Amino acid sequence: QILTKIGILPQDIIFDVNILSIANGMDEHNHYAVEFLKAVKWIKENLPYVKTSGGISNLSFSFRGNDTIREAMHSVFLYHAIQAGLDMGIVNAGKLPVYEDIPQEFRKLIEDVILNRRKDAAKRLIAYAEQLHDNSEEQQKKQAEWRSFPLEERLSFSLVKGIGDFLNKDISECKQEFKDGLSVIEGPLMNGMKKVGDMFGEGKMFLPQVVKSARVMKQAVSLLQPWIEDTKGRQHFAGKIVLATVKGDVHDIGKNIVCVVLSCNNYEVIDLGVMTPTEQIIETAVRQKADAIGLSGLITPSLEEMIFVASELERRGLDIPLLIGGATTSELHTALKIASVYHAPVVHVRDASQVAHVLSNLLNPKTKQEFADNINKKYIKLSHQYLQKHQPLTSFAEAQNKKFPLNLSLVPKTPDFLGVWHLTQTNLSPLLPNIDYTFFFKEWGFKGLYPQLLNDPVHGKEAQKLFEDAQSMLKQMTEEKWVMGKMSFGLFEAYSQNEDVIIRHNDKEVALCFLRSQTSEKEYFPSLADFVAPKNASVKDHMGLFVVAIEESEKQISKTFEDNGDEYSLLLFKVLSNRLAESMAECLHQWIRTKWWNYASEEHLSDKDLLSQKYQGIRPAPGYPSCPEHSEKRKIFDILQAEKNLGIHLTENYMIQPLPSVCGYYFAHPDAHYFDVGKIGDDQAEDYANRKNISFEEAKKLLSKS
């Protein structure tokens, strides 16, 4: 409370929770590890958004000198600590065994010590460790011997390990041991996929592995299909779910990942793709007798679409459970805005690892009611807490009187060139050093910073594999020119007028409409317009606009991956294309600063500093916290003639299509910075409606996130 009162955000607070040694001969110390796990769990449940850390190696101090025990203890303890919510740990990452590679008996003995399950746990652990020898050669031999397993075990092993090299041989052998192809799917294949789903949900397996397993499953089913059709077999699913990215939204990576995870858990998935109208979602769910509907969205207008879908389900008297997911969604918004308009179960699913657990509870007659009731109680509590704690808004008039004080003596020079330009870049190799791999891994569900993530004791091994696959594909993408870059950008005379920035182009003035914070705890309430000199200033000021897009070449590589059923390569290609678009935006901004506008000609930044944005000026995009309203993209597109010159367009909800692409603004003043506009009051919404010449109701809809 003290920290938040002085303006420190909860997400910037890290609690370093004490970890003390266990199994040190003092019985009263044996519960220390358990108490740490409880403490971390309490912090995550009661102090939302804060982070936790701990000095892991303290735990095993009693076993100093016995590295075998210490290293295994650290790995097992980290596994349980991460499950409890631990965000970061201090440990020698280079000396950690992979959790799954620790022999099961050894792991159980360690867990007896860590979880304080028996009084003689420490003695039993030491006795076992003394018998351990280096068995790396034996392990390698064991891994190579899996081909001698019985057929069913080989098939399950292939799925869990994502190995498709022997499928033709093994599927052919199935015809001698199984009565039909469906028996193979519902037997060894589903056993393998169930193990994959369980391990992923428990944090013992990671997304790239899951996608590879799903690829092997699809290959196996494809090989079995002719046999299934001959015997007229029909697979029995755990349930049927309709998935869709809502109308106006074209992002599908997260939805596609959920499709893979659900397939791994034996759900029949009807994927309606992107930009799906509400009518199509509901009609498909009714016609297909779906057990649940899953809605996905990335941009803020998608939240309104999700509310509309829920309200339409309610209007029609349906009771199909509704799952909500996507980057822009949250448990709080789901509780306040979506669950409140639909009587049937509505559940926010934070990430793909949760979806199978949620569905299994919702579709099981024994658990459905209790699960739905618990979710409903939780959402009612969340809504109540939000309304109780919500910070009162400063009036719009008062906020306007406390705008950010711009230092006019620091207004940048006039750009060397004014106007609009369009460029095409076929050689994308220069973009590679500026790829932000932290966000690349985040899109795959990995937590942590690059490059430290590659040495993470839990995630490092799979992160390294994914990184190597990414490097290989990037090499092909650039050398074989799978994609090209397209850019439109412009620099203009500009001045601010309250919350608008007026730019001059082709002898006309266009007002770019921004918003002002009404919840700031500082001495001022900023708007992006504050970073441009006003009309009556003694100096002339300027502003920039840009749109960049990564476009597939005529080779249409993504279609090839899709036709081949190669979800892993397709997802990897899409995620890397997103990263290339962001890297191109970063490189273009650097070029603008140092060449075209030339206000930072002496700038010499390392790739790391560039990614950390240690340069003068900012590059916000509509949808950012400092300019959360998306409809202003239309003005950027019209001024730059992006649709005509880049071959891209805006959907009705202002998503740029096709992906991947980015558009935004260039502010050059050294005091320009990012901030969160936060909640908007009706007084500012009314002013915004007047400035944009739209109705108050339409403005409220556009500002729905605020």
XYZ file of C-alpha atoms in Angstrom:
706
model
C 0.000 0.000 0.000
C 2.852 2.387 0.799
C 4.512 1.768 -2.577
C 1.342 2.131 -4.628
C 0.387 5.319 -2.788
C 3.618 6.997 -3.909
C 2.980 6.027 -7.544
C 4.826 2.712 -7.951
C 2.740 0.332 -10.042
C 2.086 -3.163 -8.614
C 3.684 -4.783 -11.681
C 6.940 -2.942 -10.864
C 7.154 -4.466 -7.359
C 9.152 -7.650 -6.682
C 8.945 -9.452 -3.331
C 12.079 -11.467 -2.598
C 10.594 -14.166 -0.365
C 12.968 -15.884 2.062
C 14.099 -19.425 1.210
C 15.773 -21.231 4.119
C 17.618 -24.548 4.238
C 15.732 -27.760 4.970
C 16.730 -31.281 6.089
C 19.429 -29.804 8.340
C 18.775 -32.034 11.340
C 16.332 -29.637 13.003
C 12.778 -30.933 12.666
C 11.294 -27.463 13.122
C 13.031 -26.375 9.875
C 11.652 -29.162 7.698
C 8.559 -27.176 6.753
C 10.433 -24.130 5.427
C 10.066 -25.093 1.736
C 6.350 -25.730 2.163
C 5.924 -22.361 3.873
C 7.758 -20.632 1.013
C 5.394 -22.197 -1.533
C 2.407 -21.112 0.565
C 3.800 -17.580 0.853
C 4.310 -17.227 -2.892
C 0.823 -18.545 -3.573
C -0.658 -16.083 -1.041
C 1.200 -13.163 -2.640
C -0.049 -14.054 -6.136
C -3.631 -14.459 -4.915
C -3.808 -11.377 -2.690
C -1.430 -8.886 -4.330
C -2.349 -8.913 -8.039
C 0.354 -8.121 -10.623
C 3.315 -8.073 -8.203
C 6.288 -10.357 -8.937
C 8.106 -12.803 -6.656
C 11.681 -14.044 -6.491
C 13.805 -16.285 -4.291
C 17.348 -17.505 -3.694
C 16.887 -21.146 -4.714
C 20.277 -22.511 -3.688
C 19.658 -21.629 -0.012
C 17.228 -24.547 0.120
C 19.895 -27.262 -0.250
C 22.657 -25.750 1.882
C 22.530 -28.741 4.223
C 23.733 -30.954 1.356
C 26.746 -28.831 0.400
C 29.410 -31.050 -1.138
C 26.804 -33.342 -2.713
C 26.090 -31.616 -6.012
C 23.950 -34.500 -7.274
C 21.384 -33.909 -4.556
C 21.640 -30.112 -4.587
C 21.146 -29.687 -8.324
C 18.215 -32.105 -8.427
C 16.632 -30.402 -5.390
C 16.868 -27.030 -7.101
C 15.169 -28.337 -10.252
C 12.335 -30.070 -8.362
C 11.831 -27.102 -6.030
C 11.727 -24.704 -8.997
C 9.037 -26.840 -10.615
C 6.801 -26.615 -7.525
C 7.636 -22.948 -6.951
C 6.666 -22.037 -10.512
C 3.371 -23.877 -10.026
C 2.813 -21.734 -6.926
C 3.490 -18.560 -8.936
C 7.220 -17.831 -8.553
C 8.343 -15.412 -11.276
C 12.134 -15.498 -10.930
C 14.803 -17.376 -9.021
C 18.494 -16.953 -8.222
C 20.320 -20.187 -9.056
C 23.176 -21.577 -11.146
C 21.158 -22.279 -14.272
C 24.033 -24.105 -15.931
C 23.990 -26.817 -13.266
C 20.322 -27.816 -13.343
C 18.944 -31.122 -14.615
C 15.652 -31.044 -16.549
C 12.795 -31.918 -14.209
C 11.475 -34.745 -16.405
C 14.972 -36.241 -16.747
C 15.388 -36.806 -12.996
C 14.667 -40.497 -12.278
C 11.175 -40.883 -10.872
C 12.319 -42.618 -7.663
C 14.952 -39.915 -7.033
C 12.394 -37.188 -7.740
C 9.928 -38.718 -5.267
C 12.575 -38.817 -2.536
C 13.396 -35.143 -3.168
C 9.726 -34.179 -3.075
C 9.369 -36.020 0.235
C 12.041 -33.676 1.604
C 10.752 -30.479 -0.029
C 7.097 -31.116 0.831
C 7.982 -32.536 4.283
C 6.023 -35.723 3.682
C 7.918 -38.038 6.079
C 10.356 -37.720 9.008
C 13.088 -39.927 7.500
C 12.995 -38.163 4.112
C 16.514 -36.668 4.370
C 18.167 -39.993 5.334
C 16.430 -41.856 2.514
C 17.469 -39.173 0.012
C 21.142 -39.344 1.021
C 21.159 -43.150 0.843
C 19.742 -43.083 -2.672
C 22.143 -40.390 -3.898
C 25.133 -42.444 -2.806
C 24.074 -45.168 -5.217
C 23.803 -42.815 -8.169
C 26.441 -42.989 -10.899
C 26.897 -41.218 -14.154
C 24.560 -43.087 -16.457
C 24.542 -40.720 -19.432
C 25.619 -43.492 -21.859
C 22.924 -45.776 -20.477
C 20.340 -43.019 -20.967
C 21.363 -42.479 -24.583
C 21.163 -46.203 -25.216
C 17.719 -46.303 -23.631
C 16.510 -43.451 -25.839
C 17.753 -45.256 -28.963
C 16.038 -48.474 -27.889
C 12.503 -47.071 -28.032
C 12.119 -48.599 -31.470
C 12.126 -52.010 -29.777
C 9.069 -51.099 -27.665
C 5.721 -52.798 -28.414
C 3.784 -51.133 -31.247
C 1.339 -49.235 -29.028
C 4.174 -47.830 -26.907
C 6.126 -46.806 -30.018
C 3.129 -44.871 -31.357
C 2.562 -43.083 -28.047
C 6.292 -42.341 -27.738
C 6.329 -40.870 -31.264
C 3.558 -38.457 -30.326
C 4.995 -37.387 -26.984
C 8.439 -36.785 -28.501
C 7.116 -35.294 -31.768
C 8.921 -37.890 -33.916
C 7.214 -38.647 -37.228
C 10.075 -40.432 -38.987
C 8.716 -43.956 -38.422
C 4.973 -43.387 -38.813
C 4.647 -45.070 -42.206
C 6.219 -48.259 -40.896
C 4.302 -48.267 -37.602
C 0.926 -47.469 -39.176
C 1.427 -50.282 -41.696
C 2.147 -52.635 -38.796
C -1.090 -51.518 -37.115
C -3.125 -53.268 -39.799
C -1.909 -56.606 -38.447
C -2.635 -55.810 -34.786
C -5.790 -53.613 -34.812
C -9.246 -54.319 -36.164
C -9.618 -50.865 -37.749
C -7.990 -47.445 -38.025
C -10.310 -45.899 -35.461
C -9.006 -48.307 -32.800
C -5.495 -46.984 -33.430
C -6.647 -43.369 -32.937
C -8.696 -44.072 -29.829
C -6.002 -46.349 -28.391
C -2.276 -45.570 -28.582
C -2.592 -42.233 -30.396
C -5.055 -40.717 -27.931
C -3.075 -42.188 -25.020
C -0.042 -40.326 -26.305
C -1.974 -37.104 -26.879
C -3.556 -37.328 -23.423
C -0.073 -37.509 -21.937
C 0.945 -34.481 -24.035
C -2.097 -32.525 -22.852
C -1.526 -33.468 -19.211
C 2.174 -32.546 -19.297
C 1.438 -29.219 -20.989
C -1.237 -28.350 -18.444
C 1.147 -29.237 -15.606
C 3.972 -27.106 -16.995
C 6.170 -30.128 -17.765
C 5.915 -29.637 -21.530
C 6.051 -26.455 -23.567
C 4.114 -25.092 -26.512
C 6.621 -25.841 -29.325
C 6.680 -29.484 -28.187
C 2.886 -29.609 -28.121
C 2.626 -28.222 -31.662
C 5.163 -30.785 -32.902
C 3.182 -33.563 -31.204
C 0.004 -32.315 -32.876
C 1.779 -32.354 -36.229
C 2.708 -36.031 -35.726
C -0.890 -36.774 -34.678
C -2.220 -35.173 -37.844
C 0.259 -37.126 -39.970
C -0.806 -40.366 -38.282
C -4.525 -39.660 -38.769
C -3.865 -38.802 -42.420
C -2.156 -42.163 -42.936
C -5.041 -43.938 -41.180
C -7.814 -42.083 -43.034
C -8.182 -44.490 -46.003
C -8.437 -47.419 -43.575
C -11.012 -45.582 -41.443
C -13.126 -44.773 -44.496
C -13.013 -48.413 -45.635
C -14.382 -49.556 -42.263
C -16.738 -46.570 -41.860
C -15.340 -45.812 -38.429
C -16.216 -42.732 -36.417
C -14.044 -41.189 -33.718
C -15.504 -40.440 -30.284
C -14.536 -36.990 -29.005
C -14.470 -35.562 -25.503
C -16.602 -32.655 -26.709
C -17.244 -30.250 -29.563
C -16.240 -26.584 -29.495
C -16.700 -23.767 -32.010
C -13.723 -21.391 -32.106
C -13.654 -18.003 -33.811
C -11.781 -14.728 -33.929
C -14.588 -12.167 -33.686
C -15.753 -9.784 -36.405
C -13.269 -7.093 -37.387
C -10.258 -8.928 -35.911
C -7.784 -10.838 -38.070
C -5.337 -12.212 -35.490
C -5.374 -15.989 -35.361
C -2.096 -17.195 -33.831
C -3.507 -17.575 -30.313
C -6.681 -19.232 -31.596
C -4.662 -21.660 -33.702
C -2.609 -22.631 -30.661
C -5.818 -23.334 -28.731
C -6.987 -25.513 -31.650
C -3.816 -27.572 -31.360
C -4.114 -27.956 -27.577
C -7.783 -28.972 -27.787
C -7.019 -31.502 -30.520
C -4.347 -32.955 -28.230
C -7.060 -33.409 -25.609
C -9.478 -35.196 -27.996
C -11.900 -32.323 -28.613
C -13.566 -31.844 -31.971
C -12.785 -28.272 -33.014
C -14.798 -26.319 -35.552
C -12.554 -23.407 -36.466
C -14.462 -20.546 -38.108
C -11.302 -18.554 -38.755
C -11.018 -14.785 -38.400
C -13.411 -11.842 -38.786
C -16.351 -14.094 -37.934
C -19.784 -12.404 -37.703
C -21.837 -13.043 -34.574
C -24.627 -14.638 -36.605
C -22.244 -17.222 -38.087
C -20.771 -18.087 -34.676
C -24.164 -18.686 -33.081
C -25.752 -20.462 -36.048
C -22.770 -22.803 -36.358
C -22.828 -23.597 -32.644
C -26.564 -24.374 -32.737
C -26.392 -26.386 -35.973
C -23.375 -28.396 -34.849
C -24.785 -28.847 -31.327
C -21.553 -27.473 -29.915
C -20.754 -28.035 -26.259
C -19.007 -24.657 -25.979
C -18.025 -21.535 -27.916
C -14.554 -19.990 -27.764
C -14.039 -16.344 -28.760
C -10.642 -14.822 -29.507
C -9.516 -11.251 -30.135
C -6.408 -9.100 -29.995
C -7.605 -5.499 -30.328
C -9.837 -3.477 -28.009
C -12.823 -3.213 -30.408
C -12.979 -7.021 -30.236
C -14.096 -6.679 -26.625
C -17.299 -4.994 -27.800
C -17.871 -7.800 -30.306
C -17.506 -10.378 -27.528
C -20.060 -8.510 -25.398
C -22.405 -8.480 -28.391
C -22.013 -12.240 -28.947
C -22.823 -12.872 -25.274
C -25.861 -10.594 -25.365
C -27.122 -12.294 -28.555
C -26.751 -15.725 -26.950
C -28.792 -14.396 -24.017
C -31.433 -12.829 -26.307
C -31.932 -16.152 -28.089
C -32.313 -18.043 -24.831
C -29.270 -20.273 -25.382
C -27.100 -21.698 -22.614
C -23.901 -22.719 -24.419
C -20.810 -22.093 -22.242
C -18.671 -19.218 -23.532
C -14.867 -19.135 -23.314
C -13.074 -15.789 -23.717
C -9.407 -15.408 -24.681
C -6.903 -13.174 -26.434
C -4.293 -10.550 -25.634
C -6.736 -7.704 -25.066
C -9.071 -9.727 -22.813
C -8.851 -9.985 -19.047
C -10.596 -11.731 -16.207
C -11.799 -8.380 -14.863
C -13.291 -7.233 -18.181
C -14.925 -10.635 -18.626
C -16.465 -10.361 -15.156
C -17.645 -6.760 -15.550
C -18.798 -6.667 -19.165
C -19.384 -10.166 -20.597
C -20.469 -12.491 -17.779
C -22.876 -9.782 -16.626
C -24.985 -9.997 -19.841
C -25.192 -13.813 -20.230
C -26.659 -16.251 -17.715
C -24.751 -19.320 -18.928
C -21.140 -20.016 -17.834
C -18.634 -17.441 -19.122
C -14.965 -18.165 -18.406
C -11.881 -16.096 -19.188
C -9.077 -18.446 -20.294
C -5.709 -16.818 -19.618
C -3.691 -19.010 -21.992
C -3.834 -22.220 -24.007
C -2.624 -24.376 -21.120
C -5.876 -23.708 -19.216
C -8.410 -24.457 -21.923
C -8.573 -28.261 -21.583
C -8.994 -28.015 -17.801
C -11.795 -25.462 -18.166
C -13.658 -27.521 -20.770
C -13.307 -30.797 -18.902
C -14.945 -29.187 -15.863
C -17.662 -27.454 -17.868
C -18.613 -30.557 -19.844
C -18.504 -33.065 -16.985
C -22.038 -33.371 -15.503
C -20.510 -34.101 -12.078
C -18.374 -30.951 -11.950
C -20.148 -28.493 -14.279
C -22.476 -26.820 -11.762
C -19.908 -26.469 -8.976
C -17.266 -25.169 -11.410
C -19.673 -22.643 -12.956
C -20.859 -21.502 -9.505
C -17.274 -20.981 -8.325
C -16.437 -18.950 -11.435
C -19.574 -16.849 -10.971
C -18.735 -16.170 -7.310
C -15.195 -15.232 -8.263
C -16.399 -12.797 -10.948
C -18.926 -11.187 -8.610
C -16.133 -10.684 -6.058
C -13.806 -9.246 -8.721
C -16.470 -6.805 -9.900
C -17.223 -5.719 -6.340
C -13.525 -5.190 -5.539
C -13.053 -3.146 -8.706
C -15.988 -0.891 -7.976
C -14.889 -0.468 -4.334
C -11.249 0.368 -5.111
C -11.663 2.226 -8.378
C -9.772 5.510 -8.354
C -12.067 8.533 -8.834
C -11.546 10.459 -12.065
C -10.269 13.987 -12.174
C -12.643 16.184 -14.168
C -11.652 16.666 -17.806
C -11.528 20.438 -17.336
C -9.090 20.146 -14.412
C -6.945 17.612 -16.318
C -6.738 20.030 -19.267
C -5.470 22.737 -16.931
C -2.631 20.437 -15.820
C -1.257 19.335 -19.181
C 2.355 18.228 -19.577
C 4.646 21.307 -19.627
C 6.553 21.168 -22.939
C 10.015 22.739 -23.061
C 9.824 24.723 -26.315
C 13.581 25.305 -26.388
C 14.011 21.558 -27.055
C 11.646 21.314 -30.012
C 13.558 19.348 -32.712
C 14.789 20.867 -35.954
C 12.720 21.032 -39.124
C 12.965 17.721 -41.037
C 15.327 17.679 -43.996
C 12.426 16.362 -46.089
C 8.661 16.905 -45.762
C 5.923 14.920 -47.489
C 4.928 11.285 -48.042
C 7.072 8.401 -49.379
C 6.554 4.731 -50.211
C 9.268 2.065 -50.188
C 9.519 -1.660 -50.900
C 12.302 -3.712 -49.323
C 13.059 -7.190 -50.675
C 16.300 -7.720 -48.746
C 15.163 -8.173 -45.148
C 18.486 -9.418 -43.743
C 19.218 -5.996 -42.139
C 16.116 -6.480 -39.990
C 17.388 -9.630 -38.284
C 19.638 -8.007 -35.617
C 16.701 -5.916 -34.376
C 14.264 -8.773 -33.804
C 12.949 -8.700 -30.245
C 13.164 -12.352 -29.217
C 11.656 -11.716 -25.797
C 8.340 -10.993 -27.525
C 8.940 -13.870 -29.958
C 9.126 -16.317 -27.057
C 6.192 -14.619 -25.335
C 3.997 -15.399 -28.348
C 4.897 -19.063 -27.804
C 3.924 -18.949 -24.141
C 7.425 -18.707 -22.658
C 7.969 -16.343 -19.737
C 11.270 -14.583 -19.253
C 13.762 -12.367 -21.044
C 15.960 -13.300 -23.975
C 18.792 -14.406 -23.955
C 18.602 -15.475 -20.290
C 15.602 -17.654 -21.167
C 17.838 -20.016 -23.165
C 19.591 -21.003 -19.920
C 16.426 -21.250 -17.846
C 16.438 -24.463 -15.766
C 12.849 -25.307 -16.684
C 12.229 -23.688 -20.076
C 15.756 -23.371 -21.470
C 16.058 -26.651 -23.350
C 12.848 -26.183 -25.346
C 13.455 -22.459 -25.777
C 16.838 -23.265 -27.336
C 15.240 -25.751 -29.749
C 12.624 -23.181 -30.759
C 15.298 -20.521 -31.191
C 17.319 -22.794 -33.499
C 14.209 -23.553 -35.571
C 13.522 -19.817 -35.804
C 17.048 -19.067 -36.999
C 16.788 -21.749 -39.659
C 13.436 -20.452 -40.924
C 14.574 -16.806 -40.854
C 17.509 -17.789 -43.047
C 15.107 -19.293 -45.577
C 12.658 -16.391 -45.326
C 15.357 -13.842 -46.149
C 17.595 -15.760 -48.561
C 14.734 -17.321 -50.544
C 12.654 -14.122 -50.284
C 9.534 -15.715 -48.860
C 8.407 -12.238 -47.772
C 9.047 -8.589 -48.601
C 8.669 -5.350 -46.647
C 6.466 -2.410 -47.645
C 6.523 1.034 -46.016
C 4.607 4.296 -46.260
C 5.673 7.230 -44.087
C 5.340 10.984 -43.950
C 6.707 14.029 -42.099
C 4.529 17.117 -41.710
C 4.304 20.570 -40.183
C 2.202 20.238 -37.040
C 0.849 22.112 -34.034
C -1.216 21.077 -31.029
C -4.633 22.358 -30.045
C -5.716 20.942 -26.677
C -5.899 17.149 -27.294
C -5.582 17.354 -31.097
C -2.491 17.587 -33.261
C -3.156 19.430 -36.511
C -0.915 18.415 -39.402
C -0.597 20.249 -42.718
C -0.525 18.159 -45.885
C -1.325 19.113 -49.485
C -2.471 22.582 -48.347
C -5.021 21.006 -46.004
C -5.153 20.614 -42.245
C -6.084 17.278 -40.646
C -6.796 16.902 -36.910
C -5.378 13.792 -35.241
C -7.475 13.237 -32.107
C -5.803 12.060 -28.907
C -6.973 11.508 -25.329
C -5.885 12.906 -21.975
C -5.304 10.946 -18.775
C -7.800 11.676 -16.006
C -6.228 9.359 -13.416
C -2.620 10.518 -13.167
C -0.970 10.531 -9.730
C 1.661 13.020 -10.941
C 1.399 16.794 -11.067
C 0.191 16.710 -14.686
C -2.349 14.781 -16.783
C -0.624 14.009 -20.105
C -1.941 13.719 -23.648
C 0.215 12.820 -26.648
C -0.785 16.188 -28.083
C 1.212 17.828 -25.290
C 4.438 16.681 -26.987
C 3.851 18.955 -30.010
C 4.225 22.734 -29.763
C 0.932 24.714 -29.815
C -0.063 26.919 -32.720
C 0.892 30.170 -30.995
C 4.368 28.928 -30.002
C 7.501 30.768 -31.015
C 8.830 27.706 -32.836
C 7.506 25.511 -35.631
C 7.004 21.857 -34.833
C 6.527 18.675 -36.856
C 5.177 15.155 -36.588
C 5.454 11.868 -38.500
C 3.145 9.018 -39.528
C 4.010 5.523 -40.757
C 2.599 2.196 -41.922
C 4.759 -0.905 -42.438
C 3.726 -4.367 -43.629
C 5.352 -7.730 -44.281
C 3.866 -9.294 -47.402
C 4.213 -12.880 -48.587
C 5.800 -13.413 -51.972
C 4.159 -15.332 -54.779
C 5.563 -18.530 -53.272
C 2.722 -18.459 -50.682
C 4.736 -20.445 -48.159
C 2.018 -20.260 -45.498
C -0.429 -22.031 -47.837
C 2.129 -24.765 -48.428
C 2.470 -25.326 -44.679
C -1.313 -25.271 -44.285
C -1.895 -27.736 -47.131
C 0.712 -30.072 -45.628
C -0.905 -29.899 -42.189
C 2.316 -28.515 -40.720
C 0.913 -26.362 -37.899
C 4.289 -25.922 -36.242
C 5.963 -24.410 -39.305
C 2.863 -22.318 -40.072
C 2.789 -20.836 -36.560
C 6.542 -20.273 -36.605
C 6.270 -18.484 -39.964
C 3.442 -16.225 -38.734
C 5.169 -15.334 -35.465
C 8.451 -14.575 -37.252
C 6.601 -12.422 -39.795
C 5.133 -10.437 -36.897
C 8.603 -9.937 -35.456
C 9.952 -8.828 -38.847
C 7.183 -6.221 -39.109
C 8.076 -4.846 -35.669
C 11.781 -4.898 -36.551
C 11.075 -3.030 -39.783
C 9.123 -0.394 -37.838
C 12.109 -0.056 -35.490
C 14.617 0.241 -38.352
C 12.455 2.777 -40.210
C 12.147 4.874 -37.058
C 15.934 4.864 -36.655
C 16.337 5.936 -40.272
C 13.797 8.758 -39.765
C 15.618 10.005 -36.642
C 19.123 9.897 -38.118
C 18.559 10.582 -41.838
C 15.174 11.835 -43.003
C 14.168 14.073 -40.097
C 17.799 14.047 -38.991
C 17.225 15.360 -35.478
C 19.470 12.620 -34.010
C 22.289 12.439 -36.553
C 24.825 11.602 -33.827
C 22.858 8.607 -32.561
C 24.940 5.426 -32.339
C 23.050 2.721 -30.479
C 23.757 -0.971 -30.016
C 21.078 -3.474 -31.012
C 20.313 -3.940 -27.307
C 19.913 -0.203 -26.699
C 17.763 0.096 -29.800
C 15.402 -2.624 -28.532
C 15.363 -0.881 -25.147
C 14.281 2.325 -26.963
C 17.136 4.404 -25.547
C 16.679 7.073 -28.190
C 15.016 10.464 -28.513
C 11.337 10.342 -29.396
C 8.558 7.755 -29.279
C 6.594 5.682 -31.789
C 3.118 4.989 -30.328
C 0.474 3.185 -32.354
C -3.323 3.420 -32.081
C -4.213 0.808 -29.505
C -1.253 1.642 -27.238
C -2.154 2.697 -23.655
C -1.236 6.299 -24.531
C -3.619 6.309 -27.545
C -5.988 3.369 -26.981
C -8.614 4.303 -29.594
C -8.190 2.476 -32.920
C -10.368 4.466 -35.357
C -7.630 7.098 -35.792
C -5.833 4.534 -37.972
C -8.213 5.586 -40.759
C -6.642 9.065 -40.836
C -3.121 7.616 -40.968
C -4.107 5.333 -43.849
C -5.832 8.124 -45.773
C -2.983 10.627 -45.385
C -0.337 8.071 -46.399
C -2.579 6.431 -49.037
C -1.519 3.107 -47.516
C -4.281 1.049 -49.088
C -3.371 2.213 -52.576
C 0.402 1.929 -52.191
C 0.845 -1.033 -49.841
C -2.105 -3.206 -50.830
C -3.399 -3.437 -47.249
C -6.665 -2.218 -45.759
C -8.523 -1.681 -42.482
C -11.359 -3.917 -41.318
C -14.554 -2.404 -39.915
C -12.980 -2.628 -36.445
C -9.767 -0.979 -37.697
C -7.571 -4.071 -37.801
C -4.882 -3.906 -40.484
C -5.242 -6.698 -43.011
C -3.373 -8.659 -44.094
C -1.131 -9.199 -41.126
C 1.592 -8.646 -40.073
C 1.714 -4.862 -40.118
C 2.078 -1.812 -37.869
C 1.001 1.832 -38.108
C 1.567 4.771 -35.820
C 3.010 8.209 -35.064
C 6.463 9.776 -34.694
C 6.896 12.245 -31.812
C 10.422 13.669 -31.711
C 10.563 15.908 -28.653
C 13.094 14.607 -26.063
C 10.437 14.847 -23.317
C 7.938 12.690 -25.241
C 7.203 9.474 -23.334
C 4.722 6.640 -23.110
C 1.972 6.610 -20.465
C -1.404 5.011 -19.824
C -4.459 7.163 -20.560
C -6.532 4.886 -18.321
C -10.242 5.298 -17.724
C -12.056 8.077 -19.592
C -14.911 10.035 -18.064
C -18.146 10.934 -19.843
C -17.047 14.581 -19.915
C -14.011 13.721 -22.052
C -16.004 11.202 -24.130
C -18.435 13.993 -25.035
C -15.543 16.263 -26.022
C -14.035 13.426 -28.077
C -17.350 12.919 -29.880
C -17.483 16.626 -30.764
C -13.903 16.648 -32.043
C -14.470 13.570 -34.222
C -17.947 14.746 -35.288
C -19.646 11.537 -34.138
C -22.427 10.793 -31.629
C -21.724 10.435 -27.925
C -22.895 6.805 -28.092
C -20.471 6.024 -30.907
C -17.639 7.699 -28.986
C -18.454 5.615 -25.913
C -18.312 2.463 -28.000
C -14.952 3.437 -29.492
C -13.670 4.168 -25.990
C -15.170 0.988 -24.523
C -11.866 -0.177 -23.032
C -11.536 3.114 -21.203
